[in-house]
Short mmCIF file of C-alpha atoms in Angstrom, two decimals:
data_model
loop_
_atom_site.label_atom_id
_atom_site.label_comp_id
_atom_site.label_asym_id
_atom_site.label_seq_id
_atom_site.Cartn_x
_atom_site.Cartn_y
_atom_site.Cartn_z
CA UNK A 1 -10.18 -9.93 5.79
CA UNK A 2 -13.60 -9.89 7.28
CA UNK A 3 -12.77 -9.97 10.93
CA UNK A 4 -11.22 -7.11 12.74
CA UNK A 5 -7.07 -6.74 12.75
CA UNK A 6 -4.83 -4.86 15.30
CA UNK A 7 -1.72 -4.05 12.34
CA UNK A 8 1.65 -3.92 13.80
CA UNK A 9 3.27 -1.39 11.52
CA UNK A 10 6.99 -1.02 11.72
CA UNK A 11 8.01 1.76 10.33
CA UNK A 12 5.11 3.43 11.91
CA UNK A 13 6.92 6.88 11.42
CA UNK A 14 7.52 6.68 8.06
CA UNK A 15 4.77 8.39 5.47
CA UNK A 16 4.02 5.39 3.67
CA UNK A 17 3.64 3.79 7.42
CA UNK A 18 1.25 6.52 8.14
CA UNK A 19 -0.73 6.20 4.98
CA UNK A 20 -1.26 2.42 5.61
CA UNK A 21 -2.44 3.13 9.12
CA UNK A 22 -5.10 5.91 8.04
CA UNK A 23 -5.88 3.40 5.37
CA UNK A 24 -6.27 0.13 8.05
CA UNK A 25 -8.10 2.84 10.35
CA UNK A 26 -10.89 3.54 7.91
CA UNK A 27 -11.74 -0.10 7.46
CA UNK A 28 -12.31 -0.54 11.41
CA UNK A 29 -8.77 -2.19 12.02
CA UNK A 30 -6.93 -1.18 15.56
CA UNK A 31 -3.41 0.23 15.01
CA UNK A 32 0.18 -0.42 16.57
CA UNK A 33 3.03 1.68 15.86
CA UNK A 34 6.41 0.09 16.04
CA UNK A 35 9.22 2.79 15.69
CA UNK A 36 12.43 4.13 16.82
CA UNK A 37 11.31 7.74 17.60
CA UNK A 38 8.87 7.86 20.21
CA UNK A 39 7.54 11.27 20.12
CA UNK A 40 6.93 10.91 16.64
CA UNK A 41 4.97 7.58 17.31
CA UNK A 42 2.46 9.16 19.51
CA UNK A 43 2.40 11.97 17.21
CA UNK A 44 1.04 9.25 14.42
CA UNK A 45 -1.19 8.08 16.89
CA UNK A 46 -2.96 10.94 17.74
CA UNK A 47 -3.77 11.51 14.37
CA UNK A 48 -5.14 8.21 13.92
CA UNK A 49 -7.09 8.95 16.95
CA UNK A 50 -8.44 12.15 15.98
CA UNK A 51 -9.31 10.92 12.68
CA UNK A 52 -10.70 7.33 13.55
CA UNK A 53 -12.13 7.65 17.51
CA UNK A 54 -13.47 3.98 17.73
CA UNK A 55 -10.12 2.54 16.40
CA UNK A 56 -7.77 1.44 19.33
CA UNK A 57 -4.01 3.05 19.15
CA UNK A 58 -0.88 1.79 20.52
CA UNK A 59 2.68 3.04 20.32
CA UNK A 60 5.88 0.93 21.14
CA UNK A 61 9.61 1.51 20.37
CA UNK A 62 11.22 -0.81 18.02
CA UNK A 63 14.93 -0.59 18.21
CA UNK A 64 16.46 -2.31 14.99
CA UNK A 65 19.83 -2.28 16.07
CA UNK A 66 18.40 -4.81 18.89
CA UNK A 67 17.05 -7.55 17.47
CA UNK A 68 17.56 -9.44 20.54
CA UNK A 69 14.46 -6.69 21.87
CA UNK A 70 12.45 -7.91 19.61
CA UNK A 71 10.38 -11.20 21.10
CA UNK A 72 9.94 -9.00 23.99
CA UNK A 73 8.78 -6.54 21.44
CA UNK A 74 5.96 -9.22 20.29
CA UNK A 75 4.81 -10.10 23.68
CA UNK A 76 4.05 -6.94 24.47
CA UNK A 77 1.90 -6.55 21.37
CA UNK A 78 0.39 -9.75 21.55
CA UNK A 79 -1.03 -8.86 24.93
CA UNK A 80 -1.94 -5.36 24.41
CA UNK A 81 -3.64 -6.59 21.19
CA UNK A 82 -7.52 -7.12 21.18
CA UNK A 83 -8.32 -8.70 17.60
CA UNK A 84 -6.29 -10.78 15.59
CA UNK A 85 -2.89 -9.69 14.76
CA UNK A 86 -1.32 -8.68 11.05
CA UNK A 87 1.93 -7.28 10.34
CA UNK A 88 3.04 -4.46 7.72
CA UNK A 89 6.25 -3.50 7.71
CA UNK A 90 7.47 -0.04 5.73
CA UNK A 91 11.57 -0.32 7.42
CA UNK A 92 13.93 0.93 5.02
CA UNK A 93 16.48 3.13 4.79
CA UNK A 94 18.59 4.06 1.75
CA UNK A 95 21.77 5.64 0.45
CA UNK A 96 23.76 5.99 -2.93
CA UNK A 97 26.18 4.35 -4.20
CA UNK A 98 28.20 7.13 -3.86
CA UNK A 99 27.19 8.10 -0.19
CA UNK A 100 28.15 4.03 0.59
CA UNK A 101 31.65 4.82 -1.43
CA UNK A 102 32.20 7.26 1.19
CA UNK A 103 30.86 5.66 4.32
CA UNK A 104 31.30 1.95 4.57
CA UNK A 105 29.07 1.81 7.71
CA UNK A 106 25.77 2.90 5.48
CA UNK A 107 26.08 -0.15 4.03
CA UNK A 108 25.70 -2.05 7.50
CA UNK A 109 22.91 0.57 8.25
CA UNK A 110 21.04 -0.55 5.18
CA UNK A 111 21.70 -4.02 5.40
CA UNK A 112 20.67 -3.74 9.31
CA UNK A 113 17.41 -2.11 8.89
CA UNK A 114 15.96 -3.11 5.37
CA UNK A 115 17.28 -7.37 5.86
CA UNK A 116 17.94 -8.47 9.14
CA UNK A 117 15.65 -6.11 11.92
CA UNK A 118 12.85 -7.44 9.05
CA UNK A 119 13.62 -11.48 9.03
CA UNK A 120 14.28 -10.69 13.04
CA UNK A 121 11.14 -9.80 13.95
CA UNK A 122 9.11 -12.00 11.49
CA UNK A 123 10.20 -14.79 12.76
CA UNK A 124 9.93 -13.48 16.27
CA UNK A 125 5.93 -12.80 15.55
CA UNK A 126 5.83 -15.93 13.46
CA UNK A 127 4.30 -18.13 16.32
CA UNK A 128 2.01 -15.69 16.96
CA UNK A 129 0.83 -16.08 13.72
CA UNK A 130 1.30 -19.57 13.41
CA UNK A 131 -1.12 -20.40 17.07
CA UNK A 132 -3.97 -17.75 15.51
CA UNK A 133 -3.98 -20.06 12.55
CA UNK A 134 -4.51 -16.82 9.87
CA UNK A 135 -3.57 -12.84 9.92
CA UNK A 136 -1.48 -11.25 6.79
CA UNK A 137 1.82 -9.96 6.71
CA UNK A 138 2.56 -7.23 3.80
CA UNK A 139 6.51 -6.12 3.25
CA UNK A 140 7.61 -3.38 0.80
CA UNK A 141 9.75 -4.29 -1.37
CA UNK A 142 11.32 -2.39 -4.23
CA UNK A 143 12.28 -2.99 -7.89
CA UNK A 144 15.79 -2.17 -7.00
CA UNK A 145 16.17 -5.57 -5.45
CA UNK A 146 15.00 -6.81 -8.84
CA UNK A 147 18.45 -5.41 -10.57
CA UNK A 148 21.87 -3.97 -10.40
CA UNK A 149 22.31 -0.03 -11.31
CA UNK A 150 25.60 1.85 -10.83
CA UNK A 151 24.00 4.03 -8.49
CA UNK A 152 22.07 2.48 -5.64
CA UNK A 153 23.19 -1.76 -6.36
CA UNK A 154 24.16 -1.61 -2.85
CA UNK A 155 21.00 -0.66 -1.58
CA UNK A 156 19.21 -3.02 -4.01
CA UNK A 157 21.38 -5.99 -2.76
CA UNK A 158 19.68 -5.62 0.61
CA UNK A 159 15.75 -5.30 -1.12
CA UNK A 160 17.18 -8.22 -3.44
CA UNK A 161 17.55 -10.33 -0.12
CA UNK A 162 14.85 -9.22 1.36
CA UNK A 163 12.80 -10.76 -1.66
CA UNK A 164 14.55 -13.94 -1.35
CA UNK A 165 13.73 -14.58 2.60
CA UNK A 166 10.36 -14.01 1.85
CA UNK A 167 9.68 -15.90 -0.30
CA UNK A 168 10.59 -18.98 2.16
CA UNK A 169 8.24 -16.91 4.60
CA UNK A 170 5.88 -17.19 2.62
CA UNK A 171 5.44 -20.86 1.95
CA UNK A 172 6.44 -21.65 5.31
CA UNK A 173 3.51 -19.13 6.72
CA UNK A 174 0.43 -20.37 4.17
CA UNK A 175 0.54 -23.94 5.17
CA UNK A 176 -0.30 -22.09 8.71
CA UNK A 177 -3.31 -20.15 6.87
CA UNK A 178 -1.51 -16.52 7.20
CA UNK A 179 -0.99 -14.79 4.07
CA UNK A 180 2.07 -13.37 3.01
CA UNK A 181 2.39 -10.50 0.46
CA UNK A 182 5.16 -8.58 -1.12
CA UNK A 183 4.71 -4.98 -2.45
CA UNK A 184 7.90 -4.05 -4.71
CA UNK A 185 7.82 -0.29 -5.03
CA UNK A 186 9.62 2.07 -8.05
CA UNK A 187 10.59 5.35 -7.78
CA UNK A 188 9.93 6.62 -3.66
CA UNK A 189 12.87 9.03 -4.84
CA UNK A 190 14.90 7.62 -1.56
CA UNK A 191 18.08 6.70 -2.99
CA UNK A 192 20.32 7.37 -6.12
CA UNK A 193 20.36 9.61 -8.47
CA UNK A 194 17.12 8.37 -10.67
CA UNK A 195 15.47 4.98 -10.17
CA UNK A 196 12.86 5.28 -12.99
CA UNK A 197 12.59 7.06 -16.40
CA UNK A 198 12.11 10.90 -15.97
CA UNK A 199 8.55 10.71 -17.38
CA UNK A 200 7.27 8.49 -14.45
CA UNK A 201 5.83 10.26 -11.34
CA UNK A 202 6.55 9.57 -7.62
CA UNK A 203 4.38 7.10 -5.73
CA UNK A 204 0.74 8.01 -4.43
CA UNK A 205 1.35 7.13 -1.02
CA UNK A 206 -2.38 6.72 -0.01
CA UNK A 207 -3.05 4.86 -3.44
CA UNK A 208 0.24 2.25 -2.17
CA UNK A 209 -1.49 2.08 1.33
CA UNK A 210 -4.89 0.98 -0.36
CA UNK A 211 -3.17 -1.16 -2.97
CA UNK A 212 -1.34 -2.95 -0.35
CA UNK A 213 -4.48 -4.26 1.98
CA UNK A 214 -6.00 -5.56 -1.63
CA UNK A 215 -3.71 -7.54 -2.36
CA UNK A 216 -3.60 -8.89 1.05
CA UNK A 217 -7.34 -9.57 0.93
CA UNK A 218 -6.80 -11.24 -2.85
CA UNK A 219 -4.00 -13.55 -0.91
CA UNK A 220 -1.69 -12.19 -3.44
CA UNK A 221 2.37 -13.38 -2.96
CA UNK A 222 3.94 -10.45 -5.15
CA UNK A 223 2.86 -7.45 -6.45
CA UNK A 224 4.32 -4.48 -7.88
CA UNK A 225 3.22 -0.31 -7.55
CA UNK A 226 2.63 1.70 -9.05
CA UNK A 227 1.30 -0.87 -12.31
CA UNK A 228 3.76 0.28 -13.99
CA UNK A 229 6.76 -0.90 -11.98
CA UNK A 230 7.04 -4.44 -13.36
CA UNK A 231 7.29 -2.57 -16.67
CA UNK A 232 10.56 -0.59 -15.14
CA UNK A 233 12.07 -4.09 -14.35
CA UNK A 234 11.73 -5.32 -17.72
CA UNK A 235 13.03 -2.72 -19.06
CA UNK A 236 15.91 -2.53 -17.06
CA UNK A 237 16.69 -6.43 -18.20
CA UNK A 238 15.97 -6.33 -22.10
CA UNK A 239 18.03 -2.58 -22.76
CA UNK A 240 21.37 -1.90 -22.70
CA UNK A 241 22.52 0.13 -20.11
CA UNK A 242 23.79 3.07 -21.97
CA UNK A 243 20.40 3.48 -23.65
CA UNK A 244 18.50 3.65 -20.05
CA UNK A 245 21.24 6.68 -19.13
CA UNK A 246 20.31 8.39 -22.06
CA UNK A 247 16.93 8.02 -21.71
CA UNK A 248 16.83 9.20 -17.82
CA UNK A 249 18.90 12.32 -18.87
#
């Protein structure tokens, strides 16, 4: 990444959103928040601005129960941009599995915001990408997509097809020259009752935010965070189930 990026960050609301922006900020990179709470948008931008005062800073609403919004979403980002665009998206929302027992319709949510607003708008911004001829596109995933548990397999269903339609994205986009990269998260403490063993910590925020633009620059496909993540998911698929309960107790 040597030349200047404007990042379009949906999620810009989100912590981890805000982390990656300070973090894209610092290297010289203009920001665009993408959100669905507008106050809250220009409340991340300020900050940016206060922090960063040579780094450009645009807000606009992203409303992912409209994906039909979204090319017009795109345009207006493409022209507002300055430098080459990138894309880092941080949407995801989560419940239980008991919460979904409960309420049907938080399965749609979660299936709305963390598959389909995400494949939307990628392949809305796709020619974008595609007539620049380069750019990077970084999506968090999560090791819950990776496998089932009885307490959040509903949320990892949507991560778990998430992975899958990236993975297409991501051949389709490097014969263009953009590079796509993958992030699969453990333990953001956002859904279930435990999604790691107890003696694992929550995720560094900043740390992911840094992590993420390496691997971008490295052209990396899939990565997991913390390092220690890819050792959850092979735990999870080598010991019994009744062991891991005990163990998380």
């Amino acid at each position: 990444m040597t030349e200047k990026r404007t990042w379009l960050i949906l999620g810009g609301t989100s912590a981890v959103g805000r982390s990656f922006a300070r973090a894209a900020a610092k290297r010289g990179n203009d920001i665009f928040f993408l959100g669905k709470d507008e106050s809250d948008l220009r409340l991340a931008a300020e900050d940016i601005r206060v922090r960063y005062p040579d780094v450009c800073v645009s807000v606009q609403e992203l409303d992912t129960s409209n994906p039909d919004s979204f090319v017009k979403t795109v345009e207006i980002c493409e022209t507002e941009a300055k430098n080459i665009i990138s894309v880092f998206s941080a949407l995801d929302t989560a419940y239980s599995q008991k919460e979904c027992g409960k309420d049907l319709g938080k399965i749609r949510n979660m299936f709305q915001i963390n598959y389909f607003a995400q494949i939307y708008f990628m392949t809305a911004v796709a020619p974008v990408l595609i007539k620049q001829g380069c750019g990077e596109v970084i999506v968090l995933g999560s090791t819950a997509g990776e496998y089932g548990t009885e307490d959040n397999y509903a949320y990892g269903s949507t991560k778990a097809a998430l992975h899958v339609w990236m993975q297409g994205f991501h051949d389709q986009m490097k014969q263009s020259g953009i590079t796509v990269t993958i992030v699969k998260i453990d333990n953001l403490g956002s859904v279930g009752e435990k999604r790691s063993l107890s003696f694992w910590t929550p995720v560094d925020l900043e740390a992911c935010a840094e992590h993420c633009l390496e691997y971008s620059a490295k052209k990396a496909y899939m990565r997991y965070f913390p390092w220690y993540s890819g050792l959850t998911v092979l735990l999870r698929r080598i010991i019994p189930a009744e062991i891991l309960r005990r163990l998380e107790k």
